[in-house]
Short mmCIF file of C-alpha atoms and ligand atoms in Angstrom, two decimals:
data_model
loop_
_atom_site.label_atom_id
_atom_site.label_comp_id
_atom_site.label_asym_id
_atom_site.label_seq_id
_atom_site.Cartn_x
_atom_site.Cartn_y
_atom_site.Cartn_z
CA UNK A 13 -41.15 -136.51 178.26
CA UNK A 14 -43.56 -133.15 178.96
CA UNK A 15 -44.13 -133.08 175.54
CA UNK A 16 -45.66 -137.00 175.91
CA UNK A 17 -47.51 -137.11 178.79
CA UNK A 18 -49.36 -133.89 177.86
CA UNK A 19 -52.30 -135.35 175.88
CA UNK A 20 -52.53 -137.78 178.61
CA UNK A 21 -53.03 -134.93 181.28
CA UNK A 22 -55.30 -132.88 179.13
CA UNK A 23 -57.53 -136.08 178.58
CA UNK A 24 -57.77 -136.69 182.62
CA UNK A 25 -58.55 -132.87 182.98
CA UNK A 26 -61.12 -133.18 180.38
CA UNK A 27 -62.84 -136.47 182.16
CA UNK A 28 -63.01 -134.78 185.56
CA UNK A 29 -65.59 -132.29 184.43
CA UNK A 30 -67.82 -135.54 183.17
CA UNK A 31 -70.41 -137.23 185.25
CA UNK A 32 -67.66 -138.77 188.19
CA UNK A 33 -69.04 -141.38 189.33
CA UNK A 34 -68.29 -143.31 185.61
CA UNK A 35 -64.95 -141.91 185.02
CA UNK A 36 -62.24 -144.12 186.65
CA UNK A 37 -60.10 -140.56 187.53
CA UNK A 38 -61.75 -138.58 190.38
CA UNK A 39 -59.71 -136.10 192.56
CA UNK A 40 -58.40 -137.42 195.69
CA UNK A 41 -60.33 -135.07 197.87
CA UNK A 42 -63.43 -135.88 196.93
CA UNK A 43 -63.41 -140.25 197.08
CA UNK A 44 -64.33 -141.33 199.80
CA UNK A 45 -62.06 -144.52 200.87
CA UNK A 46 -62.60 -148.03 202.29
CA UNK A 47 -60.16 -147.69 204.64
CA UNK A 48 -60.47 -143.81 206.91
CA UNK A 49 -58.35 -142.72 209.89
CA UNK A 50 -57.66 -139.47 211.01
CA UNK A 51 -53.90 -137.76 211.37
CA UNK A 52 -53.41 -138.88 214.76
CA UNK A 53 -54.65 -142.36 213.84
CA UNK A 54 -52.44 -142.86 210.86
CA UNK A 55 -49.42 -141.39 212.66
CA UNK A 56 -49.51 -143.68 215.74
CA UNK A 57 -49.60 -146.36 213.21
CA UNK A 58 -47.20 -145.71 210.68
CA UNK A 59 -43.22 -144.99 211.21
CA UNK A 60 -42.48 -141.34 210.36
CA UNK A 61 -41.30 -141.69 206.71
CA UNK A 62 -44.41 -144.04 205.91
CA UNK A 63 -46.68 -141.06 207.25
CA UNK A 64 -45.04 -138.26 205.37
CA UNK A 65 -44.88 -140.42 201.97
CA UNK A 66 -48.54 -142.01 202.67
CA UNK A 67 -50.48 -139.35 204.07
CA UNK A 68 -48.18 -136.22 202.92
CA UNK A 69 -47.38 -136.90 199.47
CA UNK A 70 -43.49 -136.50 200.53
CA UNK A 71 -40.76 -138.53 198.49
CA UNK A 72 -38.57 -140.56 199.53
CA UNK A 73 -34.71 -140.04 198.51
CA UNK A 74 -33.90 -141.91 195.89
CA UNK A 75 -31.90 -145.29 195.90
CA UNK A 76 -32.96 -145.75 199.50
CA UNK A 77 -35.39 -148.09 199.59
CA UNK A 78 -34.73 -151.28 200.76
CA UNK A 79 -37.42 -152.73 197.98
CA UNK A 80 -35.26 -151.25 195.07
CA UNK A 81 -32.56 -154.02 194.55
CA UNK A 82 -35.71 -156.23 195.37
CA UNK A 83 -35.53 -158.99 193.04
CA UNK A 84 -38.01 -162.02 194.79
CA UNK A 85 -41.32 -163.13 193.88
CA UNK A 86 -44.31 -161.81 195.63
CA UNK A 87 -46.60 -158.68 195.91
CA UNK A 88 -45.69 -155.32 196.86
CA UNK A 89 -48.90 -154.09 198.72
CA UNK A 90 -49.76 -150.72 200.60
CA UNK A 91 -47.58 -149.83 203.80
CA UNK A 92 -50.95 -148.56 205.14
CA UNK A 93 -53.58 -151.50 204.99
CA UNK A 94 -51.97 -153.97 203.07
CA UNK A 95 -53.42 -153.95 199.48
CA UNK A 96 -51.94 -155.78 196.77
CA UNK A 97 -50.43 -153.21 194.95
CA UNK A 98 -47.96 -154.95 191.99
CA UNK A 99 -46.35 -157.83 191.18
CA UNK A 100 -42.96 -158.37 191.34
CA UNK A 101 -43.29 -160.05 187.32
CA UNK A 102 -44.01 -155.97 186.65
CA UNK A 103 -40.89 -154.69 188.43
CA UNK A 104 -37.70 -153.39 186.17
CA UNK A 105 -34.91 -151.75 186.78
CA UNK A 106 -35.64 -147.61 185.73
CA UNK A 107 -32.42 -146.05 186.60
CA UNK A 108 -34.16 -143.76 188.52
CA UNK A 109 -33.40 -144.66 191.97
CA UNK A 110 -37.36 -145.45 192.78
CA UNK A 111 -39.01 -149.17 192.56
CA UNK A 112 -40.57 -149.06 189.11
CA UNK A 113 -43.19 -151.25 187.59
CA UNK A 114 -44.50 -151.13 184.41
CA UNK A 115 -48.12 -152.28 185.66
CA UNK A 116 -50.04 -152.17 188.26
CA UNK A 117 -52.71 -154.52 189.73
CA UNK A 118 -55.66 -153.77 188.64
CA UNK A 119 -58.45 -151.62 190.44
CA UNK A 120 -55.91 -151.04 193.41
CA UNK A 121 -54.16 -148.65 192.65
CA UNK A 122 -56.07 -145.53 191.73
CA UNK A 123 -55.07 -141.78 189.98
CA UNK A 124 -55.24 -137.89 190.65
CA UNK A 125 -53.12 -135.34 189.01
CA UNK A 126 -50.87 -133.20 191.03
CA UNK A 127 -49.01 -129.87 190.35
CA UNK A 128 -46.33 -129.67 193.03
CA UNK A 129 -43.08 -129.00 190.70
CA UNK A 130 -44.55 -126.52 188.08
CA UNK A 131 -46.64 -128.91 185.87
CA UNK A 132 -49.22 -131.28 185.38
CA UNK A 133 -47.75 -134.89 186.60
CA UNK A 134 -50.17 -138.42 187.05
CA UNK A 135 -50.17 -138.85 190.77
CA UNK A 136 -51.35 -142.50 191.93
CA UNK A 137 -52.53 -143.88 195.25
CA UNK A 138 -53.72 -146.89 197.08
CA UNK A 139 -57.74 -146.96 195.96
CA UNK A 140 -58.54 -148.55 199.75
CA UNK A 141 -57.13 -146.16 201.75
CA UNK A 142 -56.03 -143.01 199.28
CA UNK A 143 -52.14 -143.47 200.62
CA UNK A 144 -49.84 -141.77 198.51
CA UNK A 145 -47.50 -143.74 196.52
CA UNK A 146 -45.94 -142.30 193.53
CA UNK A 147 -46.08 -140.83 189.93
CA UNK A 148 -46.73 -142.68 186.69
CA UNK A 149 -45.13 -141.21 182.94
CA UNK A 150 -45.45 -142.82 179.96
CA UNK A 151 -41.78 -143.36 179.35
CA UNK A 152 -41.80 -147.00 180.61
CA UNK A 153 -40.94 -150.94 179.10
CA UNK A 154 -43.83 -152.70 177.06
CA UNK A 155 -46.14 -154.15 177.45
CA UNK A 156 -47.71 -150.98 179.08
CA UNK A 157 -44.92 -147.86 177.96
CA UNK A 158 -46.05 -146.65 181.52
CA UNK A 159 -43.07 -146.37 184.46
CA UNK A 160 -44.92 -146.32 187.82
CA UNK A 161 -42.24 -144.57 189.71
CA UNK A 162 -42.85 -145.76 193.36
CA UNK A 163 -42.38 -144.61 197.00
CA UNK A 164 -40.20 -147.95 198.45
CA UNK A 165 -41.27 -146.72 201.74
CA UNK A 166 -45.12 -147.01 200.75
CA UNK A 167 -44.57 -150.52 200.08
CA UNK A 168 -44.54 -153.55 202.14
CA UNK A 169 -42.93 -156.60 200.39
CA UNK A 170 -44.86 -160.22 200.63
CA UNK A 171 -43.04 -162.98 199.56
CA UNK A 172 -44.65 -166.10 197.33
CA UNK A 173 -43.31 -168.59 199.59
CA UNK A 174 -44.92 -166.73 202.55
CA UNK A 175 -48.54 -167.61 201.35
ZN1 ZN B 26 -53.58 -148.53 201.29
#
């Protein structure tokens, strides 16, 4: 798997250095987001495990998300301010003990790259607010090959039936 998603990272490290406002990766530090609130703002809000996933990049333990077993139709959208995030169509089974989807909905979900266990891995967040919500790896189903391996704590499940 480090072996794949190598020319991947190297490709993103390459398009940083370009002109950022065209390139769709841009660190995390430096976009500025839709949705802004300070520490103390987003910890009044959120319960504890939300603000250490969201806003701390923390994981969650795996197979303990209530969202993991999920099988209903709706949208899984950001624990922090509610984006649309995926689709429940785009949802498999990984094995890994995270919520996994093989897609996610477009322009909502946004990238970084992160280096907190030793090497290069695809770190994605919600593009409204920059919450924290997982990592994606090119080891996942078609039609994508991409697993986005997902914080079930940074997601808040809406039902089809609820609309
Ligand atoms: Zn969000």
């Amino acid at each position: 798997m480090f072996k794949n998603i190598l020319p991947l990272l190297c490709l993103i490290v390459v398009s940083c250095k370009g002109v950022s406002q065209e390139k769709e990766i841009t660190s995390k530090k430096d976009k500025e987001f839709d949705v802004t609130k300070t520490e103390a703002e987003w910890r009044a809000e959120l319960s504890d495990a939300e603000f250490y996933v969201l806003r701390k990049e923390a994981t969650e333990n795996a197979f303990t998300s209530e969202l993991l077993e999920n099988k209903e139709k709706g949208t899984y959208v950001c624990a922090g301010c509610g984006t649309e995030l995926f689709r429940s169509e785009t949802k498999f089974r990984s094995g890994t003990g995270w919520p996994s989807f093989y897609e996610e909905i477009k322009g909502n979900v946004a990238y970084d790259v992160d280096y907190k266990i030793g090497y290069k891995r695809t770190e994605e967040h919600c593009a409204t607010c920059g919450g924290h919500l997982g990592h994606v790896f090119e080891d996942g189903p078609k039609p994508t090959g991409l697993r986005h391996c997902i914080n079930g704590v940074a997601l808040d499940f809406v039902p089809d039936h609820a609309n």
